Amino acid sequence: MGSSVFTYHRGRVVEAAFTRPADTTTYAAGDVMGTAATTPITFAGATLTGNGFTIIQKAILYSSANVATKADIDLFLFHTTLTPAADNAAFAPGDSTLLTAVGVINFPTGGWTVGAAASGAGGNAMCVVKDIQLPIVSASASKGDMFGVMVVRNAYAPISGEVFTVRLGVVD
């Protein structure tokens, strides 16, 4: 999973990407979408505690594929690292894990816009969520990382090796 930070006027864009496994197994509602390993999506340097907290204002989810039925995805965000369930397994965090959650961003099925219209792996699409206003605080006293787990909320038939990139627009 890659991660990077871009600076823009009055804020920053924090980015993380991952490649899902090389299979086309359909996700059921409530399944984790991730890599073959059980690692969270890491948003390096997402929070700055010097100003008290960081606010997520916008989120964009990119997919390297264009499928007929778009995914309805919840991005759970945590201030502490965690070990999510394996890809295509049910999302069932324990109490102590859920207490480290800072919020959830939904990328709805109807929010997707097609970029390259070719179907399957030849296309791509993105989903933009605006006006989020989600305050987040780092678990440490310095600039901190944030961790994410994507959970599919509908039956989603993926493309093998599909790449997802998440960009979060934040202000400190």
C-alpha atoms as a printed R data frame, in Angstrom:
    type eleno elety resid chain resno       x       y       z
1   ATOM     1    CA   MET     A     1   0.000   0.000   0.000
2   ATOM     2    CA   GLY     A     2   1.344   3.384  -0.955
3   ATOM     3    CA   SER     A     3   0.769   6.615   0.910
4   ATOM     4    CA   SER     A     4   1.595  10.247   0.215
5   ATOM     5    CA   VAL     A     5   0.684  13.793   1.228
6   ATOM     6    CA   PHE     A     6   0.069  16.736  -1.125
7   ATOM     7    CA   THR     A     7  -0.321  20.342   0.076
8   ATOM     8    CA   TYR     A     8  -3.027  22.658  -1.213
9   ATOM     9    CA   HIS     A     9  -4.309  26.108  -0.197
10  ATOM    10    CA   ARG     A    10  -5.577  26.000   3.395
11  ATOM    11    CA   GLY     A    11  -5.154  22.255   3.661
12  ATOM    12    CA   ARG     A    12  -3.574  19.036   2.564
13  ATOM    13    CA   VAL     A    13  -4.496  15.958   0.590
14  ATOM    14    CA   VAL     A    14  -3.512  12.671   2.195
15  ATOM    15    CA   GLU     A    15  -3.448   9.686  -0.143
16  ATOM    16    CA   ALA     A    16  -3.262   5.926   0.279
17  ATOM    17    CA   ALA     A    17  -3.662   3.143  -2.268
18  ATOM    18    CA   PHE     A    18  -3.915  -0.626  -2.262
19  ATOM    19    CA   THR     A    19  -4.287  -3.456  -4.763
20  ATOM    20    CA   ARG     A    20  -6.919  -6.061  -3.952
21  ATOM    21    CA   PRO     A    21  -6.168  -9.757  -4.570
22  ATOM    22    CA   ALA     A    22  -5.964 -11.263  -8.053
23  ATOM    23    CA   ASP     A    23  -9.409 -12.856  -7.965
24  ATOM    24    CA   THR     A    24 -12.979 -12.014  -8.926
25  ATOM    25    CA   THR     A    25 -14.752 -13.399  -5.862
26  ATOM    26    CA   THR     A    26 -17.914 -11.372  -5.232
27  ATOM    27    CA   TYR     A    27 -18.074  -9.456  -1.965
28  ATOM    28    CA   ALA     A    28 -21.158  -9.818   0.213
29  ATOM    29    CA   ALA     A    29 -22.562  -6.901   2.184
30  ATOM    30    CA   GLY     A    30 -20.374  -6.402   5.251
31  ATOM    31    CA   ASP     A    31 -17.174  -7.894   3.801
32  ATOM    32    CA   VAL     A    32 -13.771  -6.235   4.132
33  ATOM    33    CA   MET     A    33 -12.143  -5.133   0.881
34  ATOM    34    CA   GLY     A    34  -8.383  -5.091   1.198
35  ATOM    35    CA   THR     A    35  -5.147  -6.708   0.162
36  ATOM    36    CA   ALA     A    36  -4.255 -10.374   0.430
37  ATOM    37    CA   ALA     A    37  -2.541  -9.506   3.751
38  ATOM    38    CA   THR     A    38  -4.508  -8.356   6.798
39  ATOM    39    CA   THR     A    39  -3.096  -4.828   6.900
40  ATOM    40    CA   PRO     A    40  -5.077  -1.612   7.161
41  ATOM    41    CA   ILE     A    41  -4.930   1.240   4.669
42  ATOM    42    CA   THR     A    42  -2.369   3.669   6.127
43  ATOM    43    CA   PHE     A    43  -2.748   7.425   5.708
44  ATOM    44    CA   ALA     A    44   0.738   8.544   6.747
45  ATOM    45    CA   GLY     A    45   0.888  11.921   8.496
46  ATOM    46    CA   ALA     A    46  -2.871  12.429   8.262
47  ATOM    47    CA   THR     A    47  -3.283  14.272  11.548
48  ATOM    48    CA   LEU     A    48  -1.532  17.218  13.120
49  ATOM    49    CA   THR     A    49  -2.185  17.660  16.819
50  ATOM    50    CA   GLY     A    50  -0.439  21.029  17.168
51  ATOM    51    CA   ASN     A    51  -3.708  22.759  16.255
52  ATOM    52    CA   GLY     A    52  -5.850  20.396  18.298
53  ATOM    53    CA   PHE     A    53  -7.369  18.360  15.501
54  ATOM    54    CA   THR     A    54  -7.608  17.852  11.774
55  ATOM    55    CA   ILE     A    55 -10.863  18.017   9.807
56  ATOM    56    CA   ILE     A    56 -11.577  15.794   6.816
57  ATOM    57    CA   GLN     A    57 -13.558  17.948   4.391
58  ATOM    58    CA   LYS     A    58 -13.616  15.842   1.236
59  ATOM    59    CA   ALA     A    59 -12.873  12.281   0.171
60  ATOM    60    CA   ILE     A    60 -12.317  10.759  -3.255
61  ATOM    61    CA   LEU     A    61 -12.171   7.039  -3.987
62  ATOM    62    CA   TYR     A    62 -10.648   5.970  -7.304
63  ATOM    63    CA   SER     A    63 -10.968   2.514  -8.859
64  ATOM    64    CA   SER     A    64  -8.789   1.209 -11.671
65  ATOM    65    CA   ALA     A    65 -11.807  -0.627 -13.075
66  ATOM    66    CA   ASN     A    66 -15.235   0.201 -14.452
67  ATOM    67    CA   VAL     A    67 -17.741  -2.457 -13.449
68  ATOM    68    CA   ALA     A    68 -21.475  -2.542 -14.192
69  ATOM    69    CA   THR     A    69 -22.586  -2.546 -10.534
70  ATOM    70    CA   LYS     A    70 -20.570  -0.015  -8.579
71  ATOM    71    CA   ALA     A    71 -19.548  -0.706  -5.003
72  ATOM    72    CA   ASP     A    72 -21.212   0.893  -1.989
73  ATOM    73    CA   ILE     A    73 -18.251   1.270   0.368
74  ATOM    74    CA   ASP     A    74 -17.826   2.486   3.936
75  ATOM    75    CA   LEU     A    75 -14.319   3.647   4.810
76  ATOM    76    CA   PHE     A    76 -13.855   3.162   8.560
77  ATOM    77    CA   LEU     A    77 -11.097   5.397   9.920
78  ATOM    78    CA   PHE     A    78  -9.090   4.694  13.090
79  ATOM    79    CA   HIS     A    79  -6.464   6.675  15.040
80  ATOM    80    CA   THR     A    80  -4.666   3.473  16.073
81  ATOM    81    CA   THR     A    81  -3.383   0.701  13.825
82  ATOM    82    CA   LEU     A    82  -5.397  -2.498  13.724
83  ATOM    83    CA   THR     A    83  -5.470  -5.911  12.096
84  ATOM    84    CA   PRO     A    84  -8.578  -6.021   9.920
85  ATOM    85    CA   ALA     A    85 -10.253  -9.204   8.783
86  ATOM    86    CA   ALA     A    86  -8.875 -10.749   5.599
87  ATOM    87    CA   ASP     A    87 -10.122  -9.600   2.211
88  ATOM    88    CA   ASN     A    88 -13.657 -10.868   1.544
89  ATOM    89    CA   ALA     A    89 -14.223 -11.810   5.208
90  ATOM    90    CA   ALA     A    90 -16.903 -10.260   7.417
91  ATOM    91    CA   PHE     A    91 -16.021  -6.988   9.154
92  ATOM    92    CA   ALA     A    92 -16.532  -7.631  12.866
93  ATOM    93    CA   PRO     A    93 -14.282  -5.377  14.969
94  ATOM    94    CA   GLY     A    94 -14.140  -5.933  18.705
95  ATOM    95    CA   ASP     A    95 -15.111  -3.268  21.231
96  ATOM    96    CA   SER     A    96 -11.526  -2.131  21.871
97  ATOM    97    CA   THR     A    97 -10.904  -1.711  18.124
98  ATOM    98    CA   LEU     A    98 -14.137   0.159  17.482
99  ATOM    99    CA   LEU     A    99 -13.321   2.557  20.324
100 ATOM   100    CA   THR     A   100 -10.320   3.757  18.273
101 ATOM   101    CA   ALA     A   101 -12.551   4.674  15.310
102 ATOM   102    CA   VAL     A   102 -12.711   8.369  14.396
103 ATOM   103    CA   GLY     A   103 -15.500   8.078  11.833
104 ATOM   104    CA   VAL     A   104 -16.887   6.499   8.697
105 ATOM   105    CA   ILE     A   105 -17.078   7.913   5.174
106 ATOM   106    CA   ASN     A   106 -19.597   6.348   2.795
107 ATOM   107    CA   PHE     A   107 -18.888   6.156  -0.940
108 ATOM   108    CA   PRO     A   108 -22.392   5.357  -2.254
109 ATOM   109    CA   THR     A   109 -23.184   3.294  -5.337
110 ATOM   110    CA   GLY     A   110 -24.895   6.256  -6.989
111 ATOM   111    CA   GLY     A   111 -21.928   8.587  -6.407
112 ATOM   112    CA   TRP     A   112 -19.563   6.968  -8.901
113 ATOM   113    CA   THR     A   113 -18.527   8.803 -12.065
114 ATOM   114    CA   VAL     A   114 -16.958   6.866 -14.932
115 ATOM   115    CA   GLY     A   115 -13.639   8.141 -16.230
116 ATOM   116    CA   ALA     A   116 -12.580   5.689 -18.935
117 ATOM   117    CA   ALA     A   117 -15.792   4.029 -20.104
118 ATOM   118    CA   ALA     A   118 -14.277   0.709 -21.227
119 ATOM   119    CA   SER     A   119 -15.783  -2.035 -19.117
120 ATOM   120    CA   GLY     A   120 -13.756  -4.033 -16.633
121 ATOM   121    CA   ALA     A   121 -10.026  -3.570 -16.210
122 ATOM   122    CA   GLY     A   122  -9.818  -1.247 -19.227
123 ATOM   123    CA   GLY     A   123 -11.898   1.442 -17.526
124 ATOM   124    CA   ASN     A   124 -11.828   3.451 -14.335
125 ATOM   125    CA   ALA     A   125 -14.171   5.368 -12.069
126 ATOM   126    CA   MET     A   126 -14.212   7.650  -9.050
127 ATOM   127    CA   CYS     A   127 -16.584   8.587  -6.249
128 ATOM   128    CA   VAL     A   128 -16.391  12.028  -4.591
129 ATOM   129    CA   VAL     A   129 -17.871  12.831  -1.179
130 ATOM   130    CA   LYS     A   130 -17.946  16.542  -0.275
131 ATOM   131    CA   ASP     A   131 -18.800  18.546   2.854
132 ATOM   132    CA   ILE     A   132 -17.792  15.818   5.284
133 ATOM   133    CA   GLN     A   133 -16.531  17.990   8.199
134 ATOM   134    CA   LEU     A   134 -15.216  15.005  10.189
135 ATOM   135    CA   PRO     A   135 -12.874  16.059  13.041
136 ATOM   136    CA   ILE     A   136 -10.071  13.607  13.783
137 ATOM   137    CA   VAL     A   137  -7.391  13.583  16.475
138 ATOM   138    CA   SER     A   138  -4.118  11.707  16.500
139 ATOM   139    CA   ALA     A   139  -3.520   9.096  19.203
140 ATOM   140    CA   SER     A   140  -0.035  10.566  19.767
141 ATOM   141    CA   ALA     A   141   1.272  14.007  20.718
142 ATOM   142    CA   SER     A   142   2.814  14.589  17.300
143 ATOM   143    CA   LYS     A   143   1.843  14.302  13.655
144 ATOM   144    CA   GLY     A   144   0.129  10.960  13.353
145 ATOM   145    CA   ASP     A   145  -1.013   8.335  10.951
146 ATOM   146    CA   MET     A   146  -4.600   7.308  10.413
147 ATOM   147    CA   PHE     A   147  -5.703   3.822   9.435
148 ATOM   148    CA   GLY     A   148  -8.602   2.690   7.293
149 ATOM   149    CA   VAL     A   149 -10.643  -0.392   6.517
150 ATOM   150    CA   MET     A   150 -12.969  -0.503   3.509
151 ATOM   151    CA   VAL     A   151 -16.215  -2.416   4.023
152 ATOM   152    CA   VAL     A   152 -18.467  -3.248   1.078
153 ATOM   153    CA   ARG     A   153 -22.190  -2.658   1.714
154 ATOM   154    CA   ASN     A   154 -23.609  -4.359  -1.399
155 ATOM   155    CA   ALA     A   155 -22.854  -7.428  -3.511
156 ATOM   156    CA   TYR     A   156 -19.818  -6.286  -5.513
157 ATOM   157    CA   ALA     A   157 -18.120  -8.316  -8.255
158 ATOM   158    CA   PRO     A   158 -14.565  -6.930  -8.482
159 ATOM   159    CA   ILE     A   159 -11.954  -7.019 -11.205
160 ATOM   160    CA   SER     A   160  -8.868  -9.131 -10.478
161 ATOM   161    CA   GLY     A   161  -6.073  -6.973  -9.050
162 ATOM   162    CA   GLU     A   162  -8.248  -3.839  -8.944
163 ATOM   163    CA   VAL     A   163  -6.400  -0.840  -7.503
164 ATOM   164    CA   PHE     A   164  -8.189   1.541  -5.133
165 ATOM   165    CA   THR     A   165  -6.789   4.951  -4.231
166 ATOM   166    CA   VAL     A   166  -8.268   7.117  -1.495
167 ATOM   167    CA   ARG     A   167  -7.573  10.843  -1.220
168 ATOM   168    CA   LEU     A   168  -8.685  12.750   1.853
169 ATOM   169    CA   GLY     A   169  -8.825  16.549   1.756
170 ATOM   170    CA   VAL     A   170  -7.950  17.758   5.254
171 ATOM   171    CA   VAL     A   171  -7.425  21.070   7.027
172 ATOM   172    CA   ASP     A   172  -5.561  21.527  10.310
